[in-house]
Coordinates of N, CA and C in Angstrom, one line a residue:
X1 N -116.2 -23.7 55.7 CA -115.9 -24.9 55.1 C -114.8 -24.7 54.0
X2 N -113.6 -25.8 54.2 CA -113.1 -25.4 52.8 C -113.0 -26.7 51.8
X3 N -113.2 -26.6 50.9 CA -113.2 -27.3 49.6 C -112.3 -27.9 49.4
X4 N -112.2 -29.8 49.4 CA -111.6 -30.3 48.9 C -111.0 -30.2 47.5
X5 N -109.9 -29.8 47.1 CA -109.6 -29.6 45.8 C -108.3 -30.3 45.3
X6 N -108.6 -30.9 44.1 CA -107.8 -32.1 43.5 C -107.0 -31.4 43.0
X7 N -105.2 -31.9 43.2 CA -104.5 -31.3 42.7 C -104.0 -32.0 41.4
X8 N -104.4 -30.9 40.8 CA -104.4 -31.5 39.0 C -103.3 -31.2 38.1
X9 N -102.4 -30.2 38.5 CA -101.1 -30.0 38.5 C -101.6 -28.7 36.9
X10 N -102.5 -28.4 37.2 CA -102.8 -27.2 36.4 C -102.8 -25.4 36.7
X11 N -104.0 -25.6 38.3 CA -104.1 -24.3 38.9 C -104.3 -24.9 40.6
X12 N -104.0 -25.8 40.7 CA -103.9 -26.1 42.4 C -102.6 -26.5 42.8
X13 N -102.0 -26.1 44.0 CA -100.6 -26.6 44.6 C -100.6 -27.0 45.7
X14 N -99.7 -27.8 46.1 CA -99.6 -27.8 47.7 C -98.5 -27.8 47.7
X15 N -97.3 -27.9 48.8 CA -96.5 -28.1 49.4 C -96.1 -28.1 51.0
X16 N -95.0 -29.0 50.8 CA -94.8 -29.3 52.4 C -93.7 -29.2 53.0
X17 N -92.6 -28.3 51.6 CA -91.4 -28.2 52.0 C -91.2 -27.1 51.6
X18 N -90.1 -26.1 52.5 CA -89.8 -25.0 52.3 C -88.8 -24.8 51.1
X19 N -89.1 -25.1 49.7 CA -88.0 -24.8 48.8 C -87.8 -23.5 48.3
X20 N -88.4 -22.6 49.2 CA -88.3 -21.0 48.9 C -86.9 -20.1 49.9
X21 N -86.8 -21.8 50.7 CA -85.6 -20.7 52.1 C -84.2 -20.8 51.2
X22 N -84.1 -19.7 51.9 CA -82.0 -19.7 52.0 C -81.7 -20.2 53.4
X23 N -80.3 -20.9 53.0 CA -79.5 -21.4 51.8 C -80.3 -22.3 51.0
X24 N -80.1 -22.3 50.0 CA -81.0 -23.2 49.1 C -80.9 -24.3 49.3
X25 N -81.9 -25.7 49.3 CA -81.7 -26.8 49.9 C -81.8 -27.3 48.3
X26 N -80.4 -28.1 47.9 CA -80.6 -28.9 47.0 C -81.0 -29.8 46.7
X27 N -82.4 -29.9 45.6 CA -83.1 -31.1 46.0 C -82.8 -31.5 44.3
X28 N -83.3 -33.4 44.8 CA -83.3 -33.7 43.3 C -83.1 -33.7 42.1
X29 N -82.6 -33.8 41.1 CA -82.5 -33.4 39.8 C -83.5 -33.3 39.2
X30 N -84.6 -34.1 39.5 CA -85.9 -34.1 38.3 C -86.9 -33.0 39.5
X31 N -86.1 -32.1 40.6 CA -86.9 -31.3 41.2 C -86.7 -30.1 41.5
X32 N -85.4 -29.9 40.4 CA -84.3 -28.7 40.3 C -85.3 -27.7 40.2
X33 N -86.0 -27.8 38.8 CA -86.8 -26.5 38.1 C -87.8 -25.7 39.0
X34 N -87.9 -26.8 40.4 CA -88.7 -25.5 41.1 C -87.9 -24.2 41.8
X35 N -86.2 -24.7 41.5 CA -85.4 -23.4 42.5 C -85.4 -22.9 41.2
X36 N -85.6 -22.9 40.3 CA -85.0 -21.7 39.3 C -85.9 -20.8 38.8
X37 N -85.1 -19.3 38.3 CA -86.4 -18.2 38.2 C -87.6 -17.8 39.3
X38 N -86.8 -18.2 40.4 CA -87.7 -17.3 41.4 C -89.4 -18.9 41.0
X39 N -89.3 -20.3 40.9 CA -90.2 -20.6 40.3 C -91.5 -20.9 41.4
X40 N -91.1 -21.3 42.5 CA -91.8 -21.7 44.0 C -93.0 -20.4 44.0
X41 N -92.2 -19.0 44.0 CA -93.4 -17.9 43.7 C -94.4 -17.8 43.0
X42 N -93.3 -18.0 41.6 CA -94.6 -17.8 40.1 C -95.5 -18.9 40.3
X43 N -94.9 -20.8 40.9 CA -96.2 -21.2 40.9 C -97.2 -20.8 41.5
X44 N -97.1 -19.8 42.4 CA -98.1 -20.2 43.6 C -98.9 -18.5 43.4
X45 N -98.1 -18.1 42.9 CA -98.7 -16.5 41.9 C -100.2 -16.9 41.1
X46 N -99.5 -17.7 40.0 CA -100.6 -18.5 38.9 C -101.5 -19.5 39.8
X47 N -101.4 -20.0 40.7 CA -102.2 -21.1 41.1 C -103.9 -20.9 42.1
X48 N -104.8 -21.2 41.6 CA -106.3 -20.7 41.8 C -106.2 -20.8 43.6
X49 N -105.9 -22.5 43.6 CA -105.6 -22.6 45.0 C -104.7 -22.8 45.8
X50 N -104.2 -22.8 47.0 CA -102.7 -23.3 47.3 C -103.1 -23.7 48.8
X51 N -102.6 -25.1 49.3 CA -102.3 -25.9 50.6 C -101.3 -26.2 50.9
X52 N -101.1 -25.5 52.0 CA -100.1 -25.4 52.8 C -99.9 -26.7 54.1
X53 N -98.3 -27.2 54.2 CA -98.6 -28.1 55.5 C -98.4 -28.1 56.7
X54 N -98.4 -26.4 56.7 CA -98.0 -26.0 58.5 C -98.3 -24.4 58.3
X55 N -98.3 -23.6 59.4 CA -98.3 -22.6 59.7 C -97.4 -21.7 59.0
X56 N -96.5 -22.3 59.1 CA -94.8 -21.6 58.4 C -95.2 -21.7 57.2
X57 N -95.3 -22.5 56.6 CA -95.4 -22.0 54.9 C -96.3 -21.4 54.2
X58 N -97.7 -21.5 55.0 CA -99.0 -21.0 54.5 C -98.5 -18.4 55.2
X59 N -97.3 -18.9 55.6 CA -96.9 -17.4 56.2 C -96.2 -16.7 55.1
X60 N -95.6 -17.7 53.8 CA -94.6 -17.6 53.0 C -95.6 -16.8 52.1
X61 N -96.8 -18.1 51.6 CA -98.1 -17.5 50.6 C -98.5 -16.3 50.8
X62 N -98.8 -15.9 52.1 CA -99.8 -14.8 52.9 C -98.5 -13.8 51.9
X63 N -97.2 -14.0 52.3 CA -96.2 -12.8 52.2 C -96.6 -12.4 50.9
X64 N -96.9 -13.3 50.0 CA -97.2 -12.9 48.6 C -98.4 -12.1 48.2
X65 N -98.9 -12.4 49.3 CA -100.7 -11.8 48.8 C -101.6 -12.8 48.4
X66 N -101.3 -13.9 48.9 CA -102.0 -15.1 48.4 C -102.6 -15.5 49.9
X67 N -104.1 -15.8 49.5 CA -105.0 -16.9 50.5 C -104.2 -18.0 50.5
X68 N -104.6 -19.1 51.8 CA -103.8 -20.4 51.8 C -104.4 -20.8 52.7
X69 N -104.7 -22.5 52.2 CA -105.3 -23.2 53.2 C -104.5 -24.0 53.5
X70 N -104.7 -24.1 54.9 CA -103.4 -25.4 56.2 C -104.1 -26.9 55.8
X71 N -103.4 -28.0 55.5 CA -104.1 -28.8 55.6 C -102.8 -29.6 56.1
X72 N -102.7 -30.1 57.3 CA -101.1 -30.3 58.2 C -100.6 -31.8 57.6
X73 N -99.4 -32.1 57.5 CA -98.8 -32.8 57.0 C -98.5 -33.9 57.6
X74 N -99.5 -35.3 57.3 CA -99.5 -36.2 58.6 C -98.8 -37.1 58.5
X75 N -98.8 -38.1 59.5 CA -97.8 -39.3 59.4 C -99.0 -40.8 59.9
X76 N -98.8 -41.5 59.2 CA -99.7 -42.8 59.4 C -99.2 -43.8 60.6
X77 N -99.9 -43.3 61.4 CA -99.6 -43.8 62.6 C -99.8 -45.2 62.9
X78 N -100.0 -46.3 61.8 CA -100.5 -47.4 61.6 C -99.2 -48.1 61.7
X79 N -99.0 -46.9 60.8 CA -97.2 -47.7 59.8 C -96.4 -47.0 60.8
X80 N -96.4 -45.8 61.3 CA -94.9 -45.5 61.6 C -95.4 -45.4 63.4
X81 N -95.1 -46.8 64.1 CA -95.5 -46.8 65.4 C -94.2 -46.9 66.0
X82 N -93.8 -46.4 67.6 CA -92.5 -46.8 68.1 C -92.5 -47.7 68.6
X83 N -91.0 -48.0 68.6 CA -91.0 -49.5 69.0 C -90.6 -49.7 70.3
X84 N -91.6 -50.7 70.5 CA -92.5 -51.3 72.2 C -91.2 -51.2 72.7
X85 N -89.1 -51.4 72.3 CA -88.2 -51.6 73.8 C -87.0 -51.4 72.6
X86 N -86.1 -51.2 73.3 CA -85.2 -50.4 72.9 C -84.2 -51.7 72.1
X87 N -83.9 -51.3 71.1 CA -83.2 -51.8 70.0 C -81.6 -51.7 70.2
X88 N -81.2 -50.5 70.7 CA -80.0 -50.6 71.2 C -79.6 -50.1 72.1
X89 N -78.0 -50.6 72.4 CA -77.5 -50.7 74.1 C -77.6 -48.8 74.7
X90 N -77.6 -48.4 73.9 CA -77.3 -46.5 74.2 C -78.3 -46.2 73.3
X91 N -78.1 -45.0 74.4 CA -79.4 -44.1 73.4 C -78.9 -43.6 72.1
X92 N -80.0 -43.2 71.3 CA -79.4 -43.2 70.1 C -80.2 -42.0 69.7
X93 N -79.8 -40.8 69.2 CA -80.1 -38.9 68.9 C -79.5 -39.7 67.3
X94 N -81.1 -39.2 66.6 CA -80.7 -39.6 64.7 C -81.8 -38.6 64.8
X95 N -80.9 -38.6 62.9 CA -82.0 -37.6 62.2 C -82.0 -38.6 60.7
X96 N -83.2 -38.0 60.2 CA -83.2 -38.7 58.4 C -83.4 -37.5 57.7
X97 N -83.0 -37.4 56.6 CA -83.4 -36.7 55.4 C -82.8 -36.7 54.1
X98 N -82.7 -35.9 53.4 CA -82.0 -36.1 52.0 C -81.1 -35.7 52.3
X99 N -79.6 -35.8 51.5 CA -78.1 -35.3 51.5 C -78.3 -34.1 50.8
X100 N -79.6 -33.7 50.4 CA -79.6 -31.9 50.2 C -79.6 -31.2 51.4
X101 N -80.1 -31.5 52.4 CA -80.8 -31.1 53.8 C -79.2 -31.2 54.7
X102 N -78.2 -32.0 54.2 CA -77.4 -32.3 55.3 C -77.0 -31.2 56.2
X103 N -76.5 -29.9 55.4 CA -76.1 -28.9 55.9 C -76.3 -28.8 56.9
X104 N -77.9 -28.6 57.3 CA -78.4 -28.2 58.6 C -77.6 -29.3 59.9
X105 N -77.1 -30.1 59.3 CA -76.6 -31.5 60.9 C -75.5 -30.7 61.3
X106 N -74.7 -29.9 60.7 CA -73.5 -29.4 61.0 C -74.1 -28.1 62.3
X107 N -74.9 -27.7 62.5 CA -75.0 -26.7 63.3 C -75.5 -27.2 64.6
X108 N -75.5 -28.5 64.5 CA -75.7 -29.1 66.3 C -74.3 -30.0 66.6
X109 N -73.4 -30.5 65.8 CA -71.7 -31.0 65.7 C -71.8 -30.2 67.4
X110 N -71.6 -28.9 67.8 CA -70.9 -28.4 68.9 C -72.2 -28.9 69.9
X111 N -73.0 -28.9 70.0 CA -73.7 -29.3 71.0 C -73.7 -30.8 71.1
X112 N -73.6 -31.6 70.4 CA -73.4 -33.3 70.3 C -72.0 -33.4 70.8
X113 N -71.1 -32.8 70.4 CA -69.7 -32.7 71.4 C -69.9 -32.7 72.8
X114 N -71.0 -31.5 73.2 CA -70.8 -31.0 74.2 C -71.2 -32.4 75.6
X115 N -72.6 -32.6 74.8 CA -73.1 -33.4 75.3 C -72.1 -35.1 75.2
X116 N -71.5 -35.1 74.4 CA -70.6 -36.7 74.3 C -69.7 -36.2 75.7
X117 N -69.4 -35.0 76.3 CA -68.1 -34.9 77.0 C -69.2 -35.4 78.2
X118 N -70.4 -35.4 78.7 CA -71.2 -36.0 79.8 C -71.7 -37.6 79.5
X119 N -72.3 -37.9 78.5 CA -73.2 -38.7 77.9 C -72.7 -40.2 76.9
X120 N -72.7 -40.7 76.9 CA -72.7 -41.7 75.7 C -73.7 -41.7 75.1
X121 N -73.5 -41.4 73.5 CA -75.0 -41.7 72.9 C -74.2 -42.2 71.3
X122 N -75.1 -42.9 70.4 CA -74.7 -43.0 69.1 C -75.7 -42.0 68.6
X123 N -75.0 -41.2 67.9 CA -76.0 -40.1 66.5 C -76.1 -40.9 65.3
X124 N -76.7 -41.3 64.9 CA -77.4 -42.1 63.7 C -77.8 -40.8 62.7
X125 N -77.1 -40.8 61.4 CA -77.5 -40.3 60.1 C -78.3 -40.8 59.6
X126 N -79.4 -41.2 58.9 CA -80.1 -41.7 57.7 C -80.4 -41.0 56.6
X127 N -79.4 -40.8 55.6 CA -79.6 -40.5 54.5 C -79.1 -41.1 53.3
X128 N -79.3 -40.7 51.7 CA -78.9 -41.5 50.6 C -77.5 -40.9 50.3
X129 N -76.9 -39.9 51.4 CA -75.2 -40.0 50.8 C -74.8 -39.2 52.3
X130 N -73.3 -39.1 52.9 CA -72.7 -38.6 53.5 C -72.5 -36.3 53.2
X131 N -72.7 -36.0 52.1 CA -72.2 -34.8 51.8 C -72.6 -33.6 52.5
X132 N -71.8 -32.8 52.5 CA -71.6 -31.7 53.4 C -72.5 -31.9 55.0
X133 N -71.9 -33.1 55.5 CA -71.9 -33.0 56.6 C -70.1 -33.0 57.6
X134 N -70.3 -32.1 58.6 CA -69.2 -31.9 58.9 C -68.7 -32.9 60.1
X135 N -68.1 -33.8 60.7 CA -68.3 -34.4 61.2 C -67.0 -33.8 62.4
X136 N -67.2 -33.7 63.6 CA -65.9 -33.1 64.5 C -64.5 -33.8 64.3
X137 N -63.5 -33.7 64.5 CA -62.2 -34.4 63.8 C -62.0 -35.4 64.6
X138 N -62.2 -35.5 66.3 CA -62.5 -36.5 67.4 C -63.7 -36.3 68.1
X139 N -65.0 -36.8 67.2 CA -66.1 -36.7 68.1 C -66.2 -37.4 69.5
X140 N -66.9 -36.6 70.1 CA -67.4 -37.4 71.4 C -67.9 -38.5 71.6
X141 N -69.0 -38.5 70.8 CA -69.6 -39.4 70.0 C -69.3 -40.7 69.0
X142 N -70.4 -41.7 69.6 CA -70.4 -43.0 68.2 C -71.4 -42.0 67.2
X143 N -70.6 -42.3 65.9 CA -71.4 -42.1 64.5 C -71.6 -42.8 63.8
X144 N -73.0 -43.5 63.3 CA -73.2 -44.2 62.4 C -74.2 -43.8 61.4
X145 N -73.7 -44.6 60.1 CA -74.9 -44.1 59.1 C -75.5 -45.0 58.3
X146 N -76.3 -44.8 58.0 CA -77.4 -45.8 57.5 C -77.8 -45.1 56.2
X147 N -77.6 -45.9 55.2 CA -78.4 -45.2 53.7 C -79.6 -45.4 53.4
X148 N -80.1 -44.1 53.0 CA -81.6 -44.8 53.1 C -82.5 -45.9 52.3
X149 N -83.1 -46.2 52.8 CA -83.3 -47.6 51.6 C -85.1 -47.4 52.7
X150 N -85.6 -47.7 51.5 CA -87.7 -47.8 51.5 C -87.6 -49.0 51.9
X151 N -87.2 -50.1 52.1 CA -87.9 -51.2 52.4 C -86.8 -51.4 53.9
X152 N -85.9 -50.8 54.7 CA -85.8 -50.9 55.8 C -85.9 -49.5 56.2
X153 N -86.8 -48.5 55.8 CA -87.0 -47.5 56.5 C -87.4 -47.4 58.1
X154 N -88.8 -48.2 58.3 CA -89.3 -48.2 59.4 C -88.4 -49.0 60.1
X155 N -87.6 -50.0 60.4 CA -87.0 -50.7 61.0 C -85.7 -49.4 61.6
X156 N -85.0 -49.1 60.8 CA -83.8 -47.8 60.7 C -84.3 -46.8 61.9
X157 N -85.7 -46.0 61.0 CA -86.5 -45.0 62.0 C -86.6 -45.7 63.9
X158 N -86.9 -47.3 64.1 CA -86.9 -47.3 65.3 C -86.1 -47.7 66.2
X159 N -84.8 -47.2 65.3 CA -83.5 -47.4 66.0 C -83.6 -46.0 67.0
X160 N -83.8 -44.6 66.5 CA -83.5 -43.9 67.0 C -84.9 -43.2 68.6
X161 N -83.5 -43.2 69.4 CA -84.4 -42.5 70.7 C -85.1 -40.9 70.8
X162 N -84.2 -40.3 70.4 CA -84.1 -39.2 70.9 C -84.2 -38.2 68.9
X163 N -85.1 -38.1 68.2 CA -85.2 -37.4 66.9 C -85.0 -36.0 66.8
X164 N -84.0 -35.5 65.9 CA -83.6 -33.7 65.7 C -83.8 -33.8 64.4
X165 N -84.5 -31.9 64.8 CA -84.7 -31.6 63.1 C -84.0 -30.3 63.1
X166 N -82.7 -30.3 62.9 CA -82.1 -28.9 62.9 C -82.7 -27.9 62.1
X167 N -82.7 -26.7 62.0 CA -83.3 -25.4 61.1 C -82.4 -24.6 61.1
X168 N -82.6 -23.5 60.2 CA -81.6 -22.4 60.4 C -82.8 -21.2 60.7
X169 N -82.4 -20.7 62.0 CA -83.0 -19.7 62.5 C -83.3 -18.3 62.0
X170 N -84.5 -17.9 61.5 CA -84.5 -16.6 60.8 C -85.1 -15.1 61.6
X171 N -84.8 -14.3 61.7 CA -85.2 -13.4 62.4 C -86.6 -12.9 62.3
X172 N -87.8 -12.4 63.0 CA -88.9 -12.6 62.4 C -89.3 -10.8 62.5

């Protein structure tokens, strides 16, 4: 059994994002202070307990010498249902995340090419800015972007058919 434990922001953590990978993913301004000083470690050094939201990061803790419990990272399937017919005329390959994350969109550009020289599809961006994404100089592809906004999130999300979550691949 493991123990529910309230995170009280004293000696319990969780997390559900890898802010310990390189390249550094720039996040937020009011969420800077966790890249600095090595700080993602020292919290989780000092912290009694630590919950992890997948396999992969509870592997990060272990690296440290730290116990970690999985408790997976869910989605409310109430609220984020797909939608019963298709919204638009082509298929549509989107991704959402923050304009810290963009980076990673640039390393599928050659394969979205590849696939526009067979395919029609629109790639749908959703994020709160355009930056450091690289876009091909004559894509194959329709490109559209959507800013993100909380009150047409769900509407946005069931535009897309086909969802990528690019990574950057680490050697294990």
């Amino acid at each position: 059994d493991v123990p529910l434990v309230t995170i009280d922001g004293e000696d319990a953590r969780d997390f559900d994002d890898a802010v310990f990978a390189e390249p550094h993913i720039v996040l937020p301004k009011y969420l800077r202070w966790l890249q600095e000083d090595d700080e993602p470690r020292q919290l989780m050094q000092n912290a009694s307990d630590i919950i992890a939201g997948n396999a992969y990061l509870a592997d990060y803790v272990k690296s440290l010498g730290r116990t970690c419990h999985i408790v997976p990272t869910c989605i409310d399937t109430q609220q984020f249902t797909p939608c019963p017919y298709p919204l638009e005329d082509i298929p549509v390959i989107g991704w959402s995340g923050s304009s810290g994350t963009n980076f990673f969109l640039n390393s599928v550009m050659p394969v979205l090419q590849s696939l526009g020289e067979k395919y029609q599809f629109r790639f749908l961006v959703i994020s709160n800015d355009l930056r450091d994404i690289q876009l091909p100089e004559k894509p194959n592809f329709e490109f559209q972007f959507i800013k993100w906004n909380p009150n047409t999130m769900l509407e946005d999300l069931r535009r897309i058919s086909i969802g990528i979550m690019p990574m950057v691949a680490e050697d294990k």
